[in-house]
Coordinates of C-alpha atoms (C1' of nucleotides) in Angstrom, one line a residue:
Chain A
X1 CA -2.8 -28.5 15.7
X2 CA -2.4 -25.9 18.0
X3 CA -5.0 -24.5 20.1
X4 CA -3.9 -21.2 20.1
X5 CA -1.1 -19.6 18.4
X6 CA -0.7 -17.4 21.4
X7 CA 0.1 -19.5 24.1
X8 CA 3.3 -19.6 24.5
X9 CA 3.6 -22.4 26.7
X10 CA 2.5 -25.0 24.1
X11 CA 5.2 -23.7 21.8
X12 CA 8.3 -25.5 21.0
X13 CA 11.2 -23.8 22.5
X14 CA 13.9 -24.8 20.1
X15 CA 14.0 -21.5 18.8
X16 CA 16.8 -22.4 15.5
X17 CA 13.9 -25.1 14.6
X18 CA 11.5 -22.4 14.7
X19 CA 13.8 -20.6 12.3
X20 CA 14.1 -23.3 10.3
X21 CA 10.3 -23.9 10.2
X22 CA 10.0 -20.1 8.8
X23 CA 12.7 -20.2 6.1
X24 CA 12.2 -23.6 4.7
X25 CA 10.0 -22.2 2.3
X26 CA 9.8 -22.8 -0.5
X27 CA 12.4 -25.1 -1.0
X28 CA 14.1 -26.5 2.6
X29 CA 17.4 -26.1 3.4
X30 CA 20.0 -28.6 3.7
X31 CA 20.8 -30.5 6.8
X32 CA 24.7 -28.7 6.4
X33 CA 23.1 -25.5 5.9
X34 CA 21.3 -25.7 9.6
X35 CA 24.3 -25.8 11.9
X36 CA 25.4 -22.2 10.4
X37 CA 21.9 -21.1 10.5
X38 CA 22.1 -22.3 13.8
X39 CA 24.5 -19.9 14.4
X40 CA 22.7 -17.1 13.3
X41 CA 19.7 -17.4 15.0
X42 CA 19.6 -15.2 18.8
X43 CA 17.1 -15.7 21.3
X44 CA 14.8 -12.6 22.9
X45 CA 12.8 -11.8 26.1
X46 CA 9.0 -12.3 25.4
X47 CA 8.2 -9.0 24.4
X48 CA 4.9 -7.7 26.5
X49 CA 2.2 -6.0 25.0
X50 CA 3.0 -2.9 23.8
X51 CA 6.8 -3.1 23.5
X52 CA 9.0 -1.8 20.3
X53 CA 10.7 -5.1 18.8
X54 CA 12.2 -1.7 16.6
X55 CA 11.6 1.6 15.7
X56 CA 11.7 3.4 12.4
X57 CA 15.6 4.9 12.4
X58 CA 17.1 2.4 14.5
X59 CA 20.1 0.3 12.8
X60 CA 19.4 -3.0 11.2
X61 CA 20.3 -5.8 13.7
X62 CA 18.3 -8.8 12.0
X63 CA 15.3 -9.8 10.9
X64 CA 12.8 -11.6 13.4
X65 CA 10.5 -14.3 12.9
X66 CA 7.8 -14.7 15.0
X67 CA 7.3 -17.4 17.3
X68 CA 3.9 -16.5 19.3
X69 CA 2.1 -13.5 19.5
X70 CA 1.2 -10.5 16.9
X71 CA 3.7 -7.2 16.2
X72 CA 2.0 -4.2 14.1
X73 CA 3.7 -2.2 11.5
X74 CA 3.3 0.8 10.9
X75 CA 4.4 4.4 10.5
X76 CA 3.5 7.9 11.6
X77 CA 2.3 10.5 9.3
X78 CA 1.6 14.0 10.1
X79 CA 0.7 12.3 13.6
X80 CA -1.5 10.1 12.4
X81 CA -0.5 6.1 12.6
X82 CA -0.8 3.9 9.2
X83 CA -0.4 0.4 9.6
X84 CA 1.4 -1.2 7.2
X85 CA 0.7 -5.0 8.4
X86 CA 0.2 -7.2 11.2
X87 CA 2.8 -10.4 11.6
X88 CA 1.8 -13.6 13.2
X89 CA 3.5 -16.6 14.4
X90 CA 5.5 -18.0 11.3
X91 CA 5.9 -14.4 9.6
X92 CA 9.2 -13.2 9.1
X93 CA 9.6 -9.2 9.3
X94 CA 12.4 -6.6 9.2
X95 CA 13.3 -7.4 5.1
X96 CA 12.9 -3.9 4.0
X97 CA 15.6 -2.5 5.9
X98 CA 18.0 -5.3 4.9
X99 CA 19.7 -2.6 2.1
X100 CA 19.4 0.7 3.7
X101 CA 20.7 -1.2 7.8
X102 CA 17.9 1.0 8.9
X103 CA 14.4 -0.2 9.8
X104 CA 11.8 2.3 8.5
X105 CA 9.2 1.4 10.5
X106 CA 7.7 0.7 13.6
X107 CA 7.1 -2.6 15.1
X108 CA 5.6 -3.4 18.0
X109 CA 3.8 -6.3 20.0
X110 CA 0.2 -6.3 20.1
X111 CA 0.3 -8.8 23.0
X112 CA 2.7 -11.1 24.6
X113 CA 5.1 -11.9 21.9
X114 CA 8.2 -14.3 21.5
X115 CA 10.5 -13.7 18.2
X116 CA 13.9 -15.3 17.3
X117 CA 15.9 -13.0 15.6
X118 CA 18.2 -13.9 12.1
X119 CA 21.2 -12.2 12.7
X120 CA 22.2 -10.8 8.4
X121 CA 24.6 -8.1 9.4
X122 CA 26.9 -9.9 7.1
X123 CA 25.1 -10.7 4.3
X124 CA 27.8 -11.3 1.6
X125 CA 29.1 -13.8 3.4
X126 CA 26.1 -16.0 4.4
X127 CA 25.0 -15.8 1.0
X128 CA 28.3 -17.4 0.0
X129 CA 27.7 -20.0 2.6
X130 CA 24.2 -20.7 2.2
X131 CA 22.9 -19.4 -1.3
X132 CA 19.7 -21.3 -0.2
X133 CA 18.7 -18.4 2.2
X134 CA 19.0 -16.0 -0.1
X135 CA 16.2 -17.3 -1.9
X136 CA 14.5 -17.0 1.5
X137 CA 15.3 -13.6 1.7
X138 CA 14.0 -12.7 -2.0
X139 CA 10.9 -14.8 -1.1
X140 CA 9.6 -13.0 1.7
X141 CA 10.3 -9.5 0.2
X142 CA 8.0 -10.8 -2.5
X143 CA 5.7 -11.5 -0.6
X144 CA 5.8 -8.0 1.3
X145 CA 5.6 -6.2 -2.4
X146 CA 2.7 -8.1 -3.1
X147 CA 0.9 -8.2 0.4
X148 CA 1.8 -4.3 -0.3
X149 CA -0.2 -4.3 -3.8
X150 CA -2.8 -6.4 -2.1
X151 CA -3.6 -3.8 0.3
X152 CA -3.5 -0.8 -2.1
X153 CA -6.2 -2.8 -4.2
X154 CA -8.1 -3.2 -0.9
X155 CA -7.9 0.5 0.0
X156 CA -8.9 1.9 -3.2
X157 CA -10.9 -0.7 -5.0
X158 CA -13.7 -1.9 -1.8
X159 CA -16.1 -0.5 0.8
X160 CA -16.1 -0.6 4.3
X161 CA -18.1 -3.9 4.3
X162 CA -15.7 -5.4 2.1
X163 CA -12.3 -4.0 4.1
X164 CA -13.8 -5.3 6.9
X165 CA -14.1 -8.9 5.3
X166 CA -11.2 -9.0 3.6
X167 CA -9.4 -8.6 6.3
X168 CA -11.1 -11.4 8.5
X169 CA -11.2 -13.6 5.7
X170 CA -7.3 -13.1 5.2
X171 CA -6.6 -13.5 8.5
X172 CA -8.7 -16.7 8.7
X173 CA -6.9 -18.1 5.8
X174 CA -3.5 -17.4 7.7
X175 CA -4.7 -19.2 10.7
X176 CA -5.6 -21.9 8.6
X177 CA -2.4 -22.4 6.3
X178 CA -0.8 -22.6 9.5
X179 CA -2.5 -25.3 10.9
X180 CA -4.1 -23.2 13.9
X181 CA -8.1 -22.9 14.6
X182 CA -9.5 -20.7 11.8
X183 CA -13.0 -20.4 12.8
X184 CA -12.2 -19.5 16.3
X185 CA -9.3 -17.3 17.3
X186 CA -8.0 -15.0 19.5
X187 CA -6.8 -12.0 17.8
X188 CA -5.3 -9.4 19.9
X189 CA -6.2 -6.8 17.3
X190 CA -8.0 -3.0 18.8
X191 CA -10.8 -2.6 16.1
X192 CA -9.2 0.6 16.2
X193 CA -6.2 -0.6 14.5
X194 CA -7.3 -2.9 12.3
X195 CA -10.0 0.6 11.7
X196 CA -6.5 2.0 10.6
X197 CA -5.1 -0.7 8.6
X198 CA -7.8 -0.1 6.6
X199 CA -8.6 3.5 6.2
X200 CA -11.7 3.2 8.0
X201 CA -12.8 5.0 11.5
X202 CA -13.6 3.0 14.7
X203 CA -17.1 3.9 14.5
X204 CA -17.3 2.3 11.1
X205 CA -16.0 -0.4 11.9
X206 CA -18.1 -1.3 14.7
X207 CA -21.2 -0.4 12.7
X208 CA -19.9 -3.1 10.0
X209 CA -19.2 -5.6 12.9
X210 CA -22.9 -5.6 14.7
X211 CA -24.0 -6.0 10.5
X212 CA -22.1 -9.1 10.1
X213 CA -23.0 -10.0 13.8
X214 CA -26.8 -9.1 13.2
X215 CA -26.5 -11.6 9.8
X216 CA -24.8 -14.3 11.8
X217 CA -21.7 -14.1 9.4
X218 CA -19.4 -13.8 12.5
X219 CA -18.7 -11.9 16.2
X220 CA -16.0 -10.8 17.5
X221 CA -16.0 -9.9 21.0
X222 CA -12.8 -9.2 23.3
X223 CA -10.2 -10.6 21.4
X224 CA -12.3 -13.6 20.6
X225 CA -13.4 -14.1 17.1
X226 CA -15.9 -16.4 16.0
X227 CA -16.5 -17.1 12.0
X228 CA -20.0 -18.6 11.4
X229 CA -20.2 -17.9 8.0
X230 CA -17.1 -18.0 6.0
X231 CA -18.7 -18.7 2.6
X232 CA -20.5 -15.6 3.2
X233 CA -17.4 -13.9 4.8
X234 CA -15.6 -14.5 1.4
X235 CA -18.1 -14.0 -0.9
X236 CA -18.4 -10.2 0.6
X237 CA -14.7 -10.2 0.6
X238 CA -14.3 -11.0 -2.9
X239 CA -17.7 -9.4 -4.4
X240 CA -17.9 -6.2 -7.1
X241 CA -18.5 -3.3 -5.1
X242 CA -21.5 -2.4 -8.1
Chain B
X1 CA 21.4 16.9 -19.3
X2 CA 18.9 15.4 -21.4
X3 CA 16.4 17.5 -22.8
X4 CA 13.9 15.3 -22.9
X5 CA 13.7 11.8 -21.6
X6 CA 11.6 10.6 -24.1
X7 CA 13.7 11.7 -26.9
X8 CA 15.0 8.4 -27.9
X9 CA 17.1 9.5 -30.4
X10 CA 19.0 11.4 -27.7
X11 CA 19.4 8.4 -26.1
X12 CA 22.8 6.3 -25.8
X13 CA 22.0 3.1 -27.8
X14 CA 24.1 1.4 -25.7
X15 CA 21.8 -1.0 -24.2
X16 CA 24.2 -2.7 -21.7
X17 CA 25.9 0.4 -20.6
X18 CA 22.4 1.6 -19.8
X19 CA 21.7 -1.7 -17.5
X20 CA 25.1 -1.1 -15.8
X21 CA 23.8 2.8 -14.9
X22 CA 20.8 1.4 -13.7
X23 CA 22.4 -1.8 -11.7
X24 CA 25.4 0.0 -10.1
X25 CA 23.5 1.9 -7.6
X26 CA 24.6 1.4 -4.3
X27 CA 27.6 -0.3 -4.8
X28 CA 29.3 -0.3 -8.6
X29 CA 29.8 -3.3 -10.2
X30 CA 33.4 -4.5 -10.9
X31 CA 35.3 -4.4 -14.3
X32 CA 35.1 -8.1 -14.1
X33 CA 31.5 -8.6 -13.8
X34 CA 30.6 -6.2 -16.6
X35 CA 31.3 -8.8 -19.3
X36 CA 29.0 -11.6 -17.3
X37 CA 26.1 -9.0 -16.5
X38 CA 26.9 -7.6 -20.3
X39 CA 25.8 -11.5 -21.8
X40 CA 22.8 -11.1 -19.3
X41 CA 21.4 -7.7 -21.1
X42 CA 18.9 -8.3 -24.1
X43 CA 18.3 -6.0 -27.0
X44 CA 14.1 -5.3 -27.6
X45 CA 12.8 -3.5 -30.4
X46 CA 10.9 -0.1 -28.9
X47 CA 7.3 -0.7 -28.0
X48 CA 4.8 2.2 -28.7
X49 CA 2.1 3.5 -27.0
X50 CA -0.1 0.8 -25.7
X51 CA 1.7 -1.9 -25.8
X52 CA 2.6 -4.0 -23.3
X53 CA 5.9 -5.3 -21.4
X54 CA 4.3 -8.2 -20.1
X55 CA 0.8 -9.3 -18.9
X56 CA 0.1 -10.7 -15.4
X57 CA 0.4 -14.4 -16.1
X58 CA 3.4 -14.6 -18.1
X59 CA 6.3 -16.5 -17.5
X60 CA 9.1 -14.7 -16.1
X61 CA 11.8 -13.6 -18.7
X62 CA 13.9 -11.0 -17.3
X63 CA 13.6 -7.3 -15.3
X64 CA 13.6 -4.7 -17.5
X65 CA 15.5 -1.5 -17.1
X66 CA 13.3 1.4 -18.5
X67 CA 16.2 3.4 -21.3
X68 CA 13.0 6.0 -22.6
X69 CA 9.7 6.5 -22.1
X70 CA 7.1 5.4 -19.3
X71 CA 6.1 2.1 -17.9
X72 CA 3.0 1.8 -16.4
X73 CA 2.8 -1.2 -13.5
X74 CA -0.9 -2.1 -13.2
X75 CA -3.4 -4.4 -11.9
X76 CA -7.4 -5.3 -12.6
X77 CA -9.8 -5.8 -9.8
X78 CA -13.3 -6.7 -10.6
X79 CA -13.4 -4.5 -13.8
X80 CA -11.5 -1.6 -12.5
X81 CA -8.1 -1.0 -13.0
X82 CA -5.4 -0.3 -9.9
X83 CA -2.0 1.7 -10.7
X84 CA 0.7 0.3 -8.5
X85 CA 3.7 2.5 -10.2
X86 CA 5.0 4.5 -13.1
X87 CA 8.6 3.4 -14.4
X88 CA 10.5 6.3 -15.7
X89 CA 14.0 6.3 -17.7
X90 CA 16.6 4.5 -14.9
X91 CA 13.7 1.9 -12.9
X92 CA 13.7 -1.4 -13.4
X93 CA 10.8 -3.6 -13.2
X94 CA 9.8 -6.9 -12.8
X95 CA 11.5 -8.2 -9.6
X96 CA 8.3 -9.0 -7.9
X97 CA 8.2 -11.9 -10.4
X98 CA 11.7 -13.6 -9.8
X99 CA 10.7 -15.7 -6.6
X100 CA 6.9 -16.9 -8.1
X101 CA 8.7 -17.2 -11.8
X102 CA 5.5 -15.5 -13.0
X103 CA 4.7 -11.7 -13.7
X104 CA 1.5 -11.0 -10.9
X105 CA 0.8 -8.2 -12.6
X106 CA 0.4 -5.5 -16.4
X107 CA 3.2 -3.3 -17.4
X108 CA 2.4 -1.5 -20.1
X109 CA 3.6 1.2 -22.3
X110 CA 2.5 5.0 -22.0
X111 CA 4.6 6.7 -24.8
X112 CA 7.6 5.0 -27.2
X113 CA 9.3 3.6 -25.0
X114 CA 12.6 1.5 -25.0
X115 CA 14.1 -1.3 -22.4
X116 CA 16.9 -3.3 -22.2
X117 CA 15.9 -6.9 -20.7
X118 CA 18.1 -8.5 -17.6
X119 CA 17.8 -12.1 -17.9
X120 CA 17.7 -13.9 -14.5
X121 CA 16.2 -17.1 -15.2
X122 CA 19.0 -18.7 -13.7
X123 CA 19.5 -16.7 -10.6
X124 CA 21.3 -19.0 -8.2
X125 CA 24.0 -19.1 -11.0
X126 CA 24.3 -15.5 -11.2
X127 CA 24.4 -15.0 -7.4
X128 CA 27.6 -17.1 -7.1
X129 CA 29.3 -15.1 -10.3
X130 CA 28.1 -11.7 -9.3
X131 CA 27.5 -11.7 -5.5
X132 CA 26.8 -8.1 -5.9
X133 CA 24.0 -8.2 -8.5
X134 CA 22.3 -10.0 -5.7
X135 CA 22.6 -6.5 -3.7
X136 CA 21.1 -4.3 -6.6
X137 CA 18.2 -6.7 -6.8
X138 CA 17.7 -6.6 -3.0
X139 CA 18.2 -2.9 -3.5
X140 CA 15.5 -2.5 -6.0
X141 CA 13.2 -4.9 -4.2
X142 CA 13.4 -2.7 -0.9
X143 CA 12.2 0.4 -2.6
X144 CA 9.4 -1.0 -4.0
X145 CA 8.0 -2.5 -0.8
X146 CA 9.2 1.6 0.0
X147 CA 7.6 3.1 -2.4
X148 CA 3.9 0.9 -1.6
X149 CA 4.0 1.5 1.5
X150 CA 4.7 5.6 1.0
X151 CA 1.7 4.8 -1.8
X152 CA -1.0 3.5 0.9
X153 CA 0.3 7.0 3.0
X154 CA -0.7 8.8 0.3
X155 CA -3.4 7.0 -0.2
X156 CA -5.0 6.7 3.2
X157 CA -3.7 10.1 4.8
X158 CA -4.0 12.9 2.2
X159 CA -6.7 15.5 0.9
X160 CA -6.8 15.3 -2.9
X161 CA -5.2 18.5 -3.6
X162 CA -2.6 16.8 -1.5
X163 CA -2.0 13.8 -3.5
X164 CA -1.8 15.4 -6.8
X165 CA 0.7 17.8 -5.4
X166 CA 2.2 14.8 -3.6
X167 CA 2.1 13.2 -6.9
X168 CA 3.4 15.8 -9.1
X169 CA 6.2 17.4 -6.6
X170 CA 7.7 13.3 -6.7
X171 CA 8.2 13.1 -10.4
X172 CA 9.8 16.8 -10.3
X173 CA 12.5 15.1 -7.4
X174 CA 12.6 12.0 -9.8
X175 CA 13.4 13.6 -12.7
X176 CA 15.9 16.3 -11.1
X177 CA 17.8 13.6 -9.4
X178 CA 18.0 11.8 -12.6
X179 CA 19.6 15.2 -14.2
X180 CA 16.5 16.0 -16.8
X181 CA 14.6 19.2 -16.8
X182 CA 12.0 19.4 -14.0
X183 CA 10.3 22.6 -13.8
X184 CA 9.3 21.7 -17.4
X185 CA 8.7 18.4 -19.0
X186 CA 6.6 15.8 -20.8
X187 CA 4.5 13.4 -19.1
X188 CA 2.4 11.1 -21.0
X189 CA 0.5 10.3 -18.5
X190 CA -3.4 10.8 -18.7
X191 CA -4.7 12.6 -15.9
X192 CA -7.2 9.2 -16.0
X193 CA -4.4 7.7 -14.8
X194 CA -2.9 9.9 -12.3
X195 CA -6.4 9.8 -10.6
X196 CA -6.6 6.2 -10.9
X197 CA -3.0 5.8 -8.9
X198 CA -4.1 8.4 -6.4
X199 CA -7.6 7.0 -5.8
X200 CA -9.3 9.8 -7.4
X201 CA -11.5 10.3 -10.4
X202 CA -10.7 12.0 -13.3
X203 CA -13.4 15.0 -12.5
X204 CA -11.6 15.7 -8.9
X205 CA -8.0 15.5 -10.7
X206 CA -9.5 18.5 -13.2
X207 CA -11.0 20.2 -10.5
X208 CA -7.2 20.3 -8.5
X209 CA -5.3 20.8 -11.5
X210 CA -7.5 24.2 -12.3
X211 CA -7.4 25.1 -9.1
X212 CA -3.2 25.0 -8.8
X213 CA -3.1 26.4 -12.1
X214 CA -5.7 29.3 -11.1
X215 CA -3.3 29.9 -7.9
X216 CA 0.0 29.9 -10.6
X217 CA 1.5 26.6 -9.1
X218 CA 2.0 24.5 -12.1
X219 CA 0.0 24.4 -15.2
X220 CA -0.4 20.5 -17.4
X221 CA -1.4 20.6 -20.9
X222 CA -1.7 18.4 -23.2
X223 CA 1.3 15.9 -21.6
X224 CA 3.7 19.2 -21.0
X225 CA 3.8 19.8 -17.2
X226 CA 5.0 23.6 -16.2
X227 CA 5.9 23.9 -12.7
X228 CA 5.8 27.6 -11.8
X229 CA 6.0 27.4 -8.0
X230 CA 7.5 23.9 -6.7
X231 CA 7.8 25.9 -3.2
X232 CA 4.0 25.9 -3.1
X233 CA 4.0 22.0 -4.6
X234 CA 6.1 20.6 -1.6
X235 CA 4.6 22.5 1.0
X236 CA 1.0 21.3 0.1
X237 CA 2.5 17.9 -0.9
X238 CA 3.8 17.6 2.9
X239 CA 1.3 19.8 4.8
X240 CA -0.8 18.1 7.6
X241 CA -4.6 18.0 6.5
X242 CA -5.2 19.9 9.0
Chain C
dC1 C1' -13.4 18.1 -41.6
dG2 C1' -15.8 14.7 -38.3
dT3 C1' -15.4 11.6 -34.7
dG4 C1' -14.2 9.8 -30.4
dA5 C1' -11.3 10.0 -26.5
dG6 C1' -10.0 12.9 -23.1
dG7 C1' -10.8 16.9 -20.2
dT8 C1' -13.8 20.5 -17.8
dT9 C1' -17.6 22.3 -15.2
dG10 C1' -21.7 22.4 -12.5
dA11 C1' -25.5 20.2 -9.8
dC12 C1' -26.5 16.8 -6.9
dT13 C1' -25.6 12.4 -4.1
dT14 C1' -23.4 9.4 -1.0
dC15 C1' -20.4 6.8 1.9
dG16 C1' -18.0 7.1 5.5
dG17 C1' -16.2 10.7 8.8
dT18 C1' -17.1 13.6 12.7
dC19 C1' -19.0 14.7 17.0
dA20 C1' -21.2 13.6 21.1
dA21 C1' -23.1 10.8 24.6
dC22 C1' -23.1 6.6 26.6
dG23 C1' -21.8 1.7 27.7
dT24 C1' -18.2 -1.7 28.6
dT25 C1' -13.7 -3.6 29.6
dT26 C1' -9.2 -3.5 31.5
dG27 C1' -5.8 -2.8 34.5
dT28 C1' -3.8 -0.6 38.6
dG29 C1' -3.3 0.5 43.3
dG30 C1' -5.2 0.7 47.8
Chain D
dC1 C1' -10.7 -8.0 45.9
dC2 C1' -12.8 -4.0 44.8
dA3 C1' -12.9 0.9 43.1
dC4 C1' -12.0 3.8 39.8
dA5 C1' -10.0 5.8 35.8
dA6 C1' -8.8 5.4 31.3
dA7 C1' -9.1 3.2 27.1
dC8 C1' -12.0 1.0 24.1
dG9 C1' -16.4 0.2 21.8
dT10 C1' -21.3 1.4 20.3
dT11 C1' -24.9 4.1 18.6
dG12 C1' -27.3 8.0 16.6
dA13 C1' -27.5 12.6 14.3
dC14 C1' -25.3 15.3 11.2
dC15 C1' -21.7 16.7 7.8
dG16 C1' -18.6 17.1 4.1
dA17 C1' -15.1 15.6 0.6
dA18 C1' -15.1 13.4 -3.2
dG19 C1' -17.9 10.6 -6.3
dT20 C1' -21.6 10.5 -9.8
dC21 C1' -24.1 12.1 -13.5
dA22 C1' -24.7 15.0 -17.3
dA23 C1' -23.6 18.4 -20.6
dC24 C1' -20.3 20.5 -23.0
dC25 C1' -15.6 21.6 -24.8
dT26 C1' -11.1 20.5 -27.2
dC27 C1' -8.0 18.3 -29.8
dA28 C1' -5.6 14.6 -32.1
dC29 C1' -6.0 11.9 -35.9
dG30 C1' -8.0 9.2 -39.4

DNA sequence: CGTGAGGTTGACTTCGGTCAACGTTTGTGG
DNA sequence: CCACAAACGTTGACCGAAGTCAACCTCACG
């Protein structure tokens, strides 16, 4: 287990296994398939906090998994940022431009960040080759139409509190499926942005924070997040609003 | 031009020519495939009002290409219902189901309404015959992870007069690009339901309607929606909040 | 007809937004 | 390493858009 999904250091540097390790699921690929993958897979810079890993009009190189670090999604509206979703290490993003060879959206590093990109320019013809990763592919765009659907359901269906939980809770149960601390994390999230993820305002969000921190359900204090109470954490997450 | 999409007996009964309109957008399918992709189209009696498609839960059959009428693509948190989508004549649902094999969520009838079935059950197979029905299925998959996240902008960034307008100006582009009427048509929807896809209540939705109707905008009566001024519509539909 | 679902309208409430003032952290450059 | 500025976070007072509640209207359909 990892201490922290951010430190970079402590992560492998064989960046096609890292590939691997994010498109095995659900079924794994075969040990012919990997060489080809191999060949696929390009190695970036550590983006720094702050920095575009695309933006919304530029052409569709590849998708990226992410090795370490966090990237945000999001778009602007009428000036105003949405956030669509936040990536961690083992997400795969970039999907939804696969068709159009255009990424709609912004993405960019909420902190030191290291991503291997999965070159699909050609598509046709690595489908041929490896039929496997197209069910890959189809997986994870699943997944983002469903995460979607989650999040519409969280936006119009719960309060602030329950946003506010939601959210936690999902991210703790990210951590843990990937086999990283859960009850302590750093997450390099602005409460701003997360504020924004979830159609809720900075100020309400900090007033929903010191009420879980005055109940002892959980802090979270420069970057540092600290669950005391996931039972209760849940139960508010998952609770009728009436 | 159809007069009216819901006009089944207008319809072409041609239930496999009706899958291959639906499925050759981007790229058209070759002569060759037609005969593969026409064995993959199943015949369903019309379901009427009520009724559904399938229920979140069931075992995944096949997408469905909407031929007439209006699909409703629905979920239920804690008691309360959560309106992802409305399917009109040309969509095709269902592909959120192919990865997970199971239907996540309801899809239900709004008016008569007739589908053809496209089985995939045996997708891999396909992909190898028809590489390019792969593409329509990424196709559609990318504009419904599109069309969420332009749903949680609406949702998150827009007045309520905006959304309805939002709301009503997109199935005036949807039907025009689809050639039917759209200054003037049926829409079964109740405005329940439009206020329960746009986060609104039902009261707020009669309060906007009166109010574009008061200002000569558009006028919906009993399911026929007049558009007088879709000028006004757009610009309100796009029009910062502030 | 009559009944029940859907729609309308008005009065009132509320949750979360807005505004403002202040506290705290971060990061940069001397 | 410190100073300072800018960005971020917190707290309180107040506000407002949309929700809630209730009464009533309308219409489709048995």
């Amino acid at each position: 287990m990892t201490n922290n999904p951010y430190n970079l250091n402590k992560h492998n540097s064989n960046c096609s296994q890292c590939g691997l390790q994010n498109m095995c699921f659900p079924k794994g690929l075969f040990r012919t398939d990997i060489d080809l993958l191999e060949s696929l897979v390009t190695h970036h810079p550590c983006l720094s906090k702050g920095e575009y890993l695309f933006k919304a009009g530029d052409a569709f190189v590849s998708l990226f998994a992410i090795k370490a670090g966090l990237v945000k999604v999001y778009s602007n509206v009428e000036g105003k940022e949405v956030i669509h979703g936040f990536y961690l290490p083992g997400d795969v993003l970039g999907v939804d431009a696969i068709v159009s060879q255009k990424y709609k959206f912004n993405a960019r590093a909420l902190d030191m960040t290291s991503v291997c990109g999965i070159k699909l320019s050609e598509m046709d013809k690595i489908y041929q080759l490896i039929p496997h990763l197209n069910n890959h592919v189809l997986n994870i765009m699943s997944e983002e139409i469903l995460g979607g659907r989650l999040h519409s359901e969280l936006l119009t269906k719960k309060s602030a509190d329950q946003r506010v939980a939601y959210f936690l809770w999902g991210m703790v149960e990210r951590f843990k499926s990937r086999g990283y601390h859960y009850t302590e994390f750093r997450l390099s999230i602005l409460h701003k942005e997360m504020a924004t993820y979830l159609n809720l305002t900075p100020e309400t969000v900090s007033r929903v924070l010191s009420n879980f921190s005055r109940k002892s359900i959980m802090t979270w204090k420069k970057k540092e997040v600290l669950i005391y109470d996931l039972n209760a954490l849940e139960k508010l997450a998952h609770t009728s609003i009436d």
